[in-house]
PDB file of C-alpha atoms in Angstrom:
ATOM      1  CA  MET A 252      -0.202  -7.016 -14.544  1.00 45.00           C
ATOM      2  CA  SER A 253      -2.393  -5.026 -17.120  1.00 54.00           C
ATOM      3  CA  ASP A 254      -3.916  -2.406 -15.097  1.00 87.00           C
ATOM      4  CA  LEU A 255      -0.980  -0.479 -14.250  1.00 97.00           C
ATOM      5  CA  ASP A 256      -1.593   3.110 -14.213  1.00 97.00           C
ATOM      6  CA  PHE A 257       0.886   4.037 -16.883  1.00 98.00           C
ATOM      7  CA  ASN A 258       1.094   8.034 -16.069  1.00 98.00           C
ATOM      8  CA  ARG A 259       1.130   7.549 -12.433  1.00 98.00           C
ATOM      9  CA  ILE A 260       4.485   5.090 -13.057  1.00 98.00           C
ATOM     10  CA  LYS A 261       6.285   7.625 -15.078  1.00 98.00           C
ATOM     11  CA  GLU A 262       5.910  10.531 -12.710  1.00 98.00           C
ATOM     12  CA  ILE A 263       7.050   8.593 -10.123  1.00 98.00           C
ATOM     13  CA  PHE A 264       9.871   7.120 -12.116  1.00 98.00           C
ATOM     14  CA  GLU A 265      10.716  10.625 -13.713  1.00 98.00           C
ATOM     15  CA  LEU A 266      10.818  12.439 -10.115  1.00 97.00           C
ATOM     16  CA  ALA A 267      13.288   9.488  -8.730  1.00 98.00           C
ATOM     17  CA  VAL A 268      15.551  10.120 -12.108  1.00 98.00           C
ATOM     18  CA  LYS A 269      15.122  13.761 -11.170  1.00 97.00           C
ATOM     19  CA  GLU A 270      16.731  13.684  -7.595  1.00 97.00           C
ATOM     20  CA  ASP A 271      18.848  10.504  -8.612  1.00 98.00           C
ATOM     21  CA  ILE A 272      20.728  11.128 -11.850  1.00 96.00           C
ATOM     22  CA  ASN A 273      19.815  14.600 -12.678  1.00 93.00           C
ATOM     23  CA  GLY A 274      22.644  15.581 -14.438  1.00 88.00           C
ATOM     24  CA  GLY A 275      24.066  12.503 -15.274  1.00 94.00           C
ATOM     25  CA  ASP A 276      26.293   9.588 -13.659  1.00 96.00           C
ATOM     26  CA  ILE A 277      29.291  10.610 -13.596  1.00 97.00           C
ATOM     27  CA  THR A 278      30.956   7.772 -12.072  1.00 98.00           C
ATOM     28  CA  THR A 279      29.327   5.378 -14.678  1.00 97.00           C
ATOM     29  CA  THR A 280      30.346   7.733 -17.805  1.00 96.00           C
ATOM     30  CA  ALA A 281      33.853   8.145 -16.750  1.00 97.00           C
ATOM     31  CA  ILE A 282      34.212   4.475 -16.542  1.00 97.00           C
ATOM     32  CA  PHE A 283      32.655   3.197 -19.950  1.00 97.00           C
ATOM     33  CA  LYS A 284      32.455   5.594 -22.672  1.00 95.00           C
ATOM     34  CA  ASP A 285      31.207   2.666 -25.009  1.00 96.00           C
ATOM     35  CA  TYR A 286      28.377   0.188 -25.215  1.00 95.00           C
ATOM     36  CA  LYS A 287      29.158  -3.011 -23.389  1.00 96.00           C
ATOM     37  CA  SER A 288      26.679  -6.080 -22.598  1.00 97.00           C
ATOM     38  CA  ILE A 289      26.412  -7.473 -19.732  1.00 97.00           C
ATOM     39  CA  ARG A 290      23.940  -9.550 -17.526  1.00 98.00           C
ATOM     40  CA  ALA A 291      22.894  -8.732 -14.095  1.00 98.00           C
ATOM     41  CA  ASP A 292      20.635 -10.728 -11.667  1.00 98.00           C
ATOM     42  CA  LEU A 293      18.337  -9.818  -8.828  1.00 98.00           C
ATOM     43  CA  LEU A 294      18.773 -11.822  -5.902  1.00 98.00           C
ATOM     44  CA  CYS A 295      16.875 -12.393  -2.761  1.00 98.00           C
ATOM     45  CA  LYS A 296      18.693 -12.108   0.889  1.00 98.00           C
ATOM     46  CA  GLU A 297      15.435 -12.682   3.036  1.00 98.00           C
ATOM     47  CA  ASN A 298      12.106 -14.094   2.901  1.00 99.00           C
ATOM     48  CA  GLY A 299       9.471 -12.367   1.682  1.00 99.00           C
ATOM     49  CA  ILE A 300       6.717 -11.255  -0.494  1.00 99.00           C
ATOM     50  CA  ILE A 301       7.933 -10.162  -4.020  1.00 99.00           C
ATOM     51  CA  ALA A 302       6.602  -7.092  -5.466  1.00 99.00           C
ATOM     52  CA  GLY A 303       7.059  -4.429  -7.663  1.00 98.00           C
ATOM     53  CA  LEU A 304       8.244  -6.629 -11.070  1.00 99.00           C
ATOM     54  CA  GLU A 305       5.536  -5.706 -13.251  1.00 98.00           C
ATOM     55  CA  VAL A 306       6.358  -1.927 -11.870  1.00 99.00           C
ATOM     56  CA  ILE A 307      10.110  -2.774 -13.212  1.00 98.00           C
ATOM     57  CA  LYS A 308       9.535  -4.752 -16.419  1.00 98.00           C
ATOM     58  CA  LEU A 309       6.984  -1.230 -17.481  1.00 98.00           C
ATOM     59  CA  ILE A 310      10.143   0.998 -16.606  1.00 98.00           C
ATOM     60  CA  THR A 311      12.615  -0.922 -18.476  1.00 98.00           C
ATOM     61  CA  GLU A 312      10.676  -1.260 -21.726  1.00 98.00           C
ATOM     62  CA  ASN A 313       9.682   2.350 -21.596  1.00 98.00           C
ATOM     63  CA  PHE A 314      12.793   4.263 -20.359  1.00 98.00           C
ATOM     64  CA  LEU A 315      15.388   1.920 -20.369  1.00 97.00           C
ATOM     65  CA  ARG A 316      17.743   1.877 -23.644  1.00 95.00           C
ATOM     66  CA  ASP A 317      19.000  -1.692 -24.828  1.00 95.00           C
ATOM     67  CA  VAL A 318      18.106  -3.115 -21.573  1.00 98.00           C
ATOM     68  CA  GLU A 319      16.148  -6.380 -21.202  1.00 98.00           C
ATOM     69  CA  PHE A 320      14.150  -7.514 -18.186  1.00 98.00           C
ATOM     70  CA  PHE A 321      13.490 -11.087 -17.686  1.00 98.00           C
ATOM     71  CA  SER A 322      11.357 -12.386 -13.992  1.00 98.00           C
ATOM     72  CA  PHE A 323      11.586 -15.793 -12.700  1.00 98.00           C
ATOM     73  CA  TYR A 324       8.741 -15.131 -10.625  1.00 98.00           C
ATOM     74  CA  ASN A 325       5.425 -13.229 -10.495  1.00 98.00           C
ATOM     75  CA  ASP A 326       4.248 -10.512  -8.178  1.00 99.00           C
ATOM     76  CA  GLY A 327       3.141 -12.224  -5.064  1.00 98.00           C
ATOM     77  CA  TYR A 328       5.076 -15.160  -4.994  1.00 98.00           C
ATOM     78  CA  GLU A 329       7.096 -15.881  -1.474  1.00 98.00           C
ATOM     79  CA  ILE A 330      10.847 -15.340  -2.371  1.00 98.00           C
ATOM     80  CA  HIS A 331      13.702 -17.278  -0.167  1.00 99.00           C
ATOM     81  CA  PRO A 332      17.495 -16.298   0.662  1.00 98.00           C
ATOM     82  CA  GLY A 333      19.115 -16.770  -2.607  1.00 98.00           C
ATOM     83  CA  ASP A 334      16.419 -17.187  -4.880  1.00 98.00           C
ATOM     84  CA  PHE A 335      17.255 -15.301  -8.073  1.00 98.00           C
ATOM     85  CA  ILE A 336      14.262 -13.395  -9.010  1.00 98.00           C
ATOM     86  CA  GLY A 337      14.993 -11.651 -12.205  1.00 98.00           C
ATOM     87  CA  THR A 338      17.543 -10.827 -14.795  1.00 98.00           C
ATOM     88  CA  PHE A 339      19.085  -7.622 -16.691  1.00 98.00           C
ATOM     89  CA  THR A 340      20.814  -7.495 -19.975  1.00 98.00           C
ATOM     90  CA  GLY A 341      22.288  -5.225 -21.841  1.00 98.00           C
ATOM     91  CA  ASP A 342      24.355  -2.169 -22.130  1.00 98.00           C
ATOM     92  CA  VAL A 343      26.257  -2.118 -19.191  1.00 97.00           C
ATOM     93  CA  ARG A 344      25.878   1.729 -18.340  1.00 97.00           C
ATOM     94  CA  GLU A 345      22.134   1.731 -18.511  1.00 97.00           C
ATOM     95  CA  ILE A 346      22.091  -0.621 -15.481  1.00 98.00           C
ATOM     96  CA  LEU A 347      24.180   0.615 -13.498  1.00 98.00           C
ATOM     97  CA  LYS A 348      22.939   3.863 -13.630  1.00 98.00           C
ATOM     98  CA  TYR A 349      19.259   3.017 -13.319  1.00 98.00           C
ATOM     99  CA  GLU A 350      20.371   0.262 -10.715  1.00 98.00           C
ATOM    100  CA  ARG A 351      19.521   2.121  -7.267  1.00 98.00           C
ATOM    101  CA  ILE A 352      16.195   3.144  -8.645  1.00 98.00           C
ATOM    102  CA  LEU A 353      14.883   0.249  -9.874  1.00 98.00           C
ATOM    103  CA  LEU A 354      16.122  -1.502  -6.186  1.00 99.00           C
ATOM    104  CA  ASN A 355      14.277   1.131  -4.341  1.00 98.00           C
ATOM    105  CA  PHE A 356      11.140   0.341  -6.065  1.00 99.00           C
ATOM    106  CA  LEU A 357      11.557  -3.140  -6.065  1.00 99.00           C
ATOM    107  CA  GLN A 358      12.930  -3.720  -2.083  1.00 99.00           C
ATOM    108  CA  ARG A 359      10.154  -0.988  -0.965  1.00 99.00           C
ATOM    109  CA  MET A 360       7.392  -2.713  -2.610  1.00 99.00           C
ATOM    110  CA  SER A 361       8.039  -6.297  -1.690  1.00 99.00           C
ATOM    111  CA  GLY A 362       8.537  -5.249   2.022  1.00 99.00           C
ATOM    112  CA  VAL A 363       4.906  -3.377   1.959  1.00 99.00           C
ATOM    113  CA  ALA A 364       3.771  -6.580   0.688  1.00 99.00           C
ATOM    114  CA  THR A 365       5.550  -8.689   2.844  1.00 99.00           C
ATOM    115  CA  LEU A 366       4.535  -6.708   6.099  1.00 99.00           C
ATOM    116  CA  THR A 367       0.601  -6.555   4.644  1.00 99.00           C
ATOM    117  CA  ASN A 368       1.189 -10.356   3.873  1.00 99.00           C
ATOM    118  CA  LYS A 369       1.979 -11.128   7.647  1.00 99.00           C
ATOM    119  CA  PHE A 370      -1.101  -9.750   9.004  1.00 99.00           C
ATOM    120  CA  VAL A 371      -3.468 -11.062   6.391  1.00 99.00           C
ATOM    121  CA  LYS A 372      -2.136 -14.564   7.583  1.00 98.00           C
ATOM    122  CA  GLN A 373      -3.070 -13.754  10.968  1.00 98.00           C
ATOM    123  CA  VAL A 374      -6.310 -12.951  10.305  1.00 98.00           C
ATOM    124  CA  LYS A 375      -7.298 -16.117   7.963  1.00 98.00           C
ATOM    125  CA  GLY A 376     -10.354 -17.869   9.288  1.00 97.00           C
ATOM    126  CA  THR A 377     -12.115 -14.917   9.509  1.00 98.00           C
ATOM    127  CA  LYS A 378     -13.862 -12.123   7.666  1.00 98.00           C
ATOM    128  CA  ALA A 379     -11.930  -9.807   7.971  1.00 99.00           C
ATOM    129  CA  LYS A 380      -9.848  -7.634   5.355  1.00 99.00           C
ATOM    130  CA  ILE A 381      -6.510  -6.035   5.732  1.00 99.00           C
ATOM    131  CA  LEU A 382      -7.088  -2.024   4.989  1.00 99.00           C
ATOM    132  CA  ASP A 383      -3.880  -0.008   3.995  1.00 98.00           C
ATOM    133  CA  THR A 384      -4.267   4.139   5.492  1.00 98.00           C
ATOM    134  CA  ARG A 385      -3.461   7.178   3.648  1.00 97.00           C
ATOM    135  CA  LYS A 386       0.153   7.045   6.184  1.00 97.00           C
ATOM    136  CA  THR A 387       2.133   6.278   2.726  1.00 97.00           C
ATOM    137  CA  ILE A 388       5.812   8.028   1.489  1.00 95.00           C
ATOM    138  CA  PRO A 389       4.777  11.571  -0.123  1.00 95.00           C
ATOM    139  CA  GLY A 390       4.435  10.672  -4.090  1.00 96.00           C
ATOM    140  CA  TRP A 391       4.120   6.955  -3.600  1.00 97.00           C
ATOM    141  CA  ARG A 392       0.614   6.234  -2.538  1.00 98.00           C
ATOM    142  CA  TYR A 393       0.193   4.864  -5.872  1.00 98.00           C
ATOM    143  CA  LEU A 394       2.731   1.897  -5.272  1.00 99.00           C
ATOM    144  CA  ASP A 395       2.537   1.657  -1.605  1.00 99.00           C
ATOM    145  CA  LYS A 396      -0.814   0.756  -1.614  1.00 98.00           C
ATOM    146  CA  LEU A 397      -0.117  -1.790  -5.223  1.00 99.00           C
ATOM    147  CA  ALA A 398       1.967  -3.430  -2.997  1.00 99.00           C
ATOM    148  CA  VAL A 399      -0.700  -3.529  -0.448  1.00 99.00           C
ATOM    149  CA  LYS A 400      -2.917  -5.444  -2.816  1.00 98.00           C
ATOM    150  CA  ILE A 401      -0.050  -7.637  -4.226  1.00 99.00           C
ATOM    151  CA  GLY A 402       0.890  -8.470  -0.126  1.00 99.00           C
ATOM    152  CA  GLY A 403      -3.251  -9.402   0.039  1.00 98.00           C
ATOM    153  CA  GLY A 404      -4.879  -6.481   1.629  1.00 99.00           C
ATOM    154  CA  GLU A 405      -7.367  -4.134   0.448  1.00 98.00           C
ATOM    155  CA  ASN A 406      -7.467  -0.103  -0.390  1.00 98.00           C
ATOM    156  CA  HIS A 407      -8.889   2.046   1.768  1.00 98.00           C
ATOM    157  CA  ARG A 408      -9.591   5.582   0.051  1.00 96.00           C
ATOM    158  CA  PHE A 409      -7.034   6.845  -2.226  1.00 96.00           C
ATOM    159  CA  GLY A 410      -7.078  10.339  -0.851  1.00 97.00           C
ATOM    160  CA  LEU A 411      -9.143  12.734   0.323  1.00 98.00           C
ATOM    161  CA  TYR A 412     -11.005  12.845  -2.636  1.00 97.00           C
ATOM    162  CA  ASP A 413     -12.564   9.530  -2.962  1.00 96.00           C
ATOM    163  CA  MET A 414     -14.816   9.117   0.391  1.00 98.00           C
ATOM    164  CA  PHE A 415     -16.535  10.682   3.259  1.00 99.00           C
ATOM    165  CA  LEU A 416     -14.605   9.969   6.244  1.00 98.00           C
ATOM    166  CA  ILE A 417     -15.606  11.775   9.438  1.00 98.00           C
ATOM    167  CA  LYS A 418     -13.050  12.061  11.986  1.00 97.00           C
ATOM    168  CA  ASP A 419     -12.483  13.730  15.582  1.00 95.00           C
ATOM    169  CA  ASN A 420     -12.073  16.610  14.624  1.00 97.00           C
ATOM    170  CA  HIS A 421     -14.740  17.204  12.120  1.00 97.00           C
ATOM    171  CA  ILE A 422     -16.674  16.013  14.393  1.00 97.00           C
ATOM    172  CA  PHE A 423     -15.230  18.652  17.182  1.00 96.00           C
ATOM    173  CA  ALA A 424     -15.560  21.286  14.716  1.00 96.00           C
ATOM    174  CA  SER A 425     -18.846  20.527  12.796  1.00 96.00           C
ATOM    175  CA  GLY A 426     -20.829  20.359  16.337  1.00 95.00           C
ATOM    176  CA  GLY A 427     -21.445  16.749  16.110  1.00 96.00           C
ATOM    177  CA  ILE A 428     -21.650  13.564  14.421  1.00 97.00           C
ATOM    178  CA  LYS A 429     -25.266  13.933  13.310  1.00 97.00           C
ATOM    179  CA  GLN A 430     -24.414  17.594  12.187  1.00 97.00           C
ATOM    180  CA  ALA A 431     -21.382  16.449  10.512  1.00 98.00           C
ATOM    181  CA  ILE A 432     -23.181  13.529   8.616  1.00 98.00           C
ATOM    182  CA  ASN A 433     -25.940  15.413   7.492  1.00 98.00           C
ATOM    183  CA  LEU A 434     -23.946  18.081   5.904  1.00 98.00           C
ATOM    184  CA  CYS A 435     -21.912  14.886   4.205  1.00 98.00           C
ATOM    185  CA  LYS A 436     -25.156  13.681   2.607  1.00 98.00           C
ATOM    186  CA  GLU A 437     -26.310  17.458   1.825  1.00 98.00           C
ATOM    187  CA  TYR A 438     -22.675  17.524  -0.107  1.00 98.00           C
ATOM    188  CA  ASN A 439     -23.809  13.907  -2.000  1.00 98.00           C
ATOM    189  CA  SER A 440     -26.941  15.898  -3.014  1.00 98.00           C
ATOM    190  CA  ILE A 441     -26.291  18.656  -4.174  1.00 98.00           C
ATOM    191  CA  HIS A 442     -23.263  17.809  -6.594  1.00 98.00           C
ATOM    192  CA  LYS A 443     -25.333  14.721  -7.363  1.00 98.00           C
ATOM    193  CA  THR A 444     -21.921  12.815  -6.147  1.00 98.00           C
ATOM    194  CA  ASN A 445     -22.593   9.026  -4.550  1.00 98.00           C
ATOM    195  CA  TYR A 446     -19.263   8.961  -2.260  1.00 98.00           C
ATOM    196  CA  LYS A 447     -19.564   6.594   1.011  1.00 98.00           C
ATOM    197  CA  ILE A 448     -19.680   8.016   4.029  1.00 98.00           C
ATOM    198  CA  GLU A 449     -17.567   6.410   7.272  1.00 99.00           C
ATOM    199  CA  VAL A 450     -17.575   8.524  10.423  1.00 98.00           C
ATOM    200  CA  GLU A 451     -15.225   7.202  13.206  1.00 98.00           C
ATOM    201  CA  VAL A 452     -16.891   6.931  16.393  1.00 98.00           C
ATOM    202  CA  LYS A 453     -15.064   6.747  20.242  1.00 97.00           C
ATOM    203  CA  ASN A 454     -17.372   4.789  22.261  1.00 97.00           C
ATOM    204  CA  LEU A 455     -20.715   3.070  22.134  1.00 98.00           C
ATOM    205  CA  LEU A 456     -22.947   6.520  22.371  1.00 97.00           C
ATOM    206  CA  GLU A 457     -21.091   8.223  18.886  1.00 97.00           C
ATOM    207  CA  LEU A 458     -21.587   4.415  17.585  1.00 98.00           C
ATOM    208  CA  LYS A 459     -25.515   4.487  18.605  1.00 98.00           C
ATOM    209  CA  GLU A 460     -25.731   8.386  16.983  1.00 97.00           C
ATOM    210  CA  ALA A 461     -23.669   7.574  14.098  1.00 97.00           C
ATOM    211  CA  ILE A 462     -26.021   3.887  12.769  1.00 97.00           C
ATOM    212  CA  GLU A 463     -29.718   6.465  13.497  1.00 96.00           C
ATOM    213  CA  CYS A 464     -28.235   8.865  11.201  1.00 96.00           C
ATOM    214  CA  GLY A 465     -27.137   6.515   8.358  1.00 96.00           C
ATOM    215  CA  VAL A 466     -23.897   5.813   7.009  1.00 98.00           C
ATOM    216  CA  ASP A 467     -21.876   3.398   4.876  1.00 98.00           C
ATOM    217  CA  ARG A 468     -19.325   2.298   7.694  1.00 98.00           C
ATOM    218  CA  VAL A 469     -18.319   3.232  11.010  1.00 99.00           C
ATOM    219  CA  MET A 470     -14.633   3.010  12.516  1.00 98.00           C
ATOM    220  CA  LEU A 471     -14.165   1.466  15.699  1.00 98.00           C
ATOM    221  CA  ASP A 472     -11.137   3.993  17.478  1.00 97.00           C
ATOM    222  CA  ASN A 473      -9.142   2.274  19.770  1.00 96.00           C
ATOM    223  CA  PHE A 474     -11.676   0.248  21.180  1.00 97.00           C
ATOM    224  CA  SER A 475     -11.145  -2.687  23.554  1.00 97.00           C
ATOM    225  CA  ILE A 476     -11.679  -6.283  22.737  1.00 97.00           C
ATOM    226  CA  ASP A 477     -14.848  -6.481  24.886  1.00 98.00           C
ATOM    227  CA  SER A 478     -15.560  -2.895  23.523  1.00 98.00           C
ATOM    228  CA  ILE A 479     -15.338  -4.092  19.745  1.00 98.00           C
ATOM    229  CA  LYS A 480     -17.558  -7.744  20.460  1.00 98.00           C
ATOM    230  CA  ASP A 481     -20.068  -4.607  22.412  1.00 98.00           C
ATOM    231  CA  ALA A 482     -19.951  -2.927  18.913  1.00 98.00           C
ATOM    232  CA  VAL A 483     -20.530  -5.599  16.808  1.00 98.00           C
ATOM    233  CA  LYS A 484     -23.772  -6.750  18.736  1.00 98.00           C
ATOM    234  CA  LEU A 485     -25.158  -3.113  18.572  1.00 97.00           C
ATOM    235  CA  ILE A 486     -24.307  -2.952  15.117  1.00 97.00           C
ATOM    236  CA  ASP A 487     -25.900  -6.499  14.110  1.00 95.00           C
ATOM    237  CA  GLY A 488     -25.275  -5.592  10.338  1.00 96.00           C
ATOM    238  CA  LYS A 489     -26.741  -2.293   9.573  1.00 96.00           C
ATOM    239  CA  VAL A 490     -23.098  -0.886   8.343  1.00 98.00           C
ATOM    240  CA  GLU A 491     -19.403  -2.121   7.768  1.00 98.00           C
ATOM    241  CA  VAL A 492     -17.482  -2.254  10.565  1.00 99.00           C
ATOM    242  CA  GLU A 493     -13.758  -1.328  10.892  1.00 99.00           C
ATOM    243  CA  VAL A 494     -11.396  -1.532  13.353  1.00 98.00           C
ATOM    244  CA  SER A 495      -8.751   1.238  13.923  1.00 97.00           C
ATOM    245  CA  GLY A 496      -5.891   2.020  16.599  1.00 94.00           C
ATOM    246  CA  GLY A 497      -3.670  -0.602  18.461  1.00 88.00           C
ATOM    247  CA  VAL A 498      -3.302  -3.131  15.815  1.00 96.00           C
ATOM    248  CA  ASN A 499      -0.248  -4.908  15.609  1.00 97.00           C
ATOM    249  CA  LEU A 500       0.825  -8.772  14.775  1.00 98.00           C
ATOM    250  CA  ASP A 501      -0.165  -9.474  18.328  1.00 97.00           C
ATOM    251  CA  THR A 502      -3.312  -8.332  18.649  1.00 97.00           C
ATOM    252  CA  ILE A 503      -5.027  -8.443  15.407  1.00 98.00           C
ATOM    253  CA  LYS A 504      -6.298 -11.801  15.582  1.00 98.00           C
ATOM    254  CA  GLU A 505      -7.696 -10.862  18.255  1.00 98.00           C
ATOM    255  CA  ILE A 506      -9.833  -8.438  16.761  1.00 98.00           C
ATOM    256  CA  ALA A 507     -10.651 -10.048  13.735  1.00 98.00           C
ATOM    257  CA  GLU A 508     -12.543 -12.611  15.817  1.00 98.00           C
ATOM    258  CA  CYS A 509     -15.044 -10.483  17.154  1.00 98.00           C
ATOM    259  CA  GLY A 510     -16.782 -10.318  13.731  1.00 98.00           C
ATOM    260  CA  VAL A 511     -15.541  -6.913  12.771  1.00 98.00           C
ATOM    261  CA  ASP A 512     -15.259  -6.722   8.340  1.00 98.00           C
ATOM    262  CA  TYR A 513     -12.139  -4.721   8.155  1.00 99.00           C
ATOM    263  CA  ILE A 514      -8.999  -3.594  10.044  1.00 99.00           C
ATOM    264  CA  SER A 515      -6.807  -0.995   9.173  1.00 98.00           C
ATOM    265  CA  VAL A 516      -3.271  -1.074   9.714  1.00 98.00           C
ATOM    266  CA  GLY A 517      -1.002   2.239   9.145  1.00 97.00           C
ATOM    267  CA  ALA A 518       1.842   0.197  10.309  1.00 97.00           C
ATOM    268  CA  ILE A 519       2.132  -1.409   6.489  1.00 98.00           C
ATOM    269  CA  THR A 520       3.179   1.276   4.648  1.00 98.00           C
ATOM    270  CA  HIS A 521       4.815   3.813   6.962  1.00 96.00           C
ATOM    271  CA  SER A 522       6.368   0.975   8.706  1.00 97.00           C
ATOM    272  CA  ALA A 523       7.097  -1.190   6.602  1.00 98.00           C
ATOM    273  CA  LYS A 524      10.667  -2.678   6.226  1.00 98.00           C
ATOM    274  CA  ALA A 525      12.868  -2.883   2.513  1.00 98.00           C
ATOM    275  CA  LEU A 526      13.097  -6.653   1.696  1.00 99.00           C
ATOM    276  CA  ASP A 527      16.858  -7.210   1.111  1.00 99.00           C
ATOM    277  CA  ILE A 528      17.374  -7.701  -2.363  1.00 99.00           C
ATOM    278  CA  SER A 529      20.704  -7.111  -4.549  1.00 98.00           C
ATOM    279  CA  LEU A 530      21.672  -6.651  -7.921  1.00 98.00           C
ATOM    280  CA  GLU A 531      24.701  -8.624  -9.016  1.00 97.00           C
ATOM    281  CA  ILE A 532      26.913  -8.585 -11.935  1.00 96.00           C
ATOM    282  CA  ILE A 533      27.062 -11.663 -13.349  1.00 91.00           C
ATOM    283  CA  GLU A 534      28.915 -11.452 -16.618  1.00 82.00           C
TER     284      GLU A 534
END
């Protein structure tokens, strides 16, 4: 994946090394005094979508000494119990020292991609796209959002700095939807920026006001199915429509069939279960 952000991955990897290895792997150092060549295979133990292989390759090539990694799959492929995902060859000391860090990266990213893909499959046949949120592991947002894309989802804003998202607390504290929207437009004008403006609405009255003010997208927060249908009719293609709240694998298909553009799902990052993958020394 040529568009990997090397510096972000380096930063995350170095933090992992600092907290896990710090002064050194004393067990491995005590047992293995000298170089010893081994082969260790990554084994899949449950169904899922593999993600993070390109990240593992980048880390191995740039930060591990005397170790090579070869993967048998590409990111985004379905894997099943018993599948051999990839193999490490090289110095036993390096492989054992970094084993848990590399598995953490691979298991976490694959878990996020797998859960994302389940939601994506549920909305197949509709125009709805699955979006992530900012509900990510602190420090891990880049990799969480990368895993979402590998699973077939799309990224919402990366942070507070790349898009206006006016939520209920902004509206209450600023004096209303119109005031908040106008202040964001004023910011764009003063700073000569062109950040998109999205506003969260709680009901059809707020929705109508947001449309009249002129925004790029509205977020329907915890709307019922009937209210979503009414909102889509009212919007009539004037702005993009995103639904948030009350979204799970049982409800998402019905939401998507209402004709919305996006459905944001916090669960794909804050509740993703790590995929069961192990590293086994073969020879």
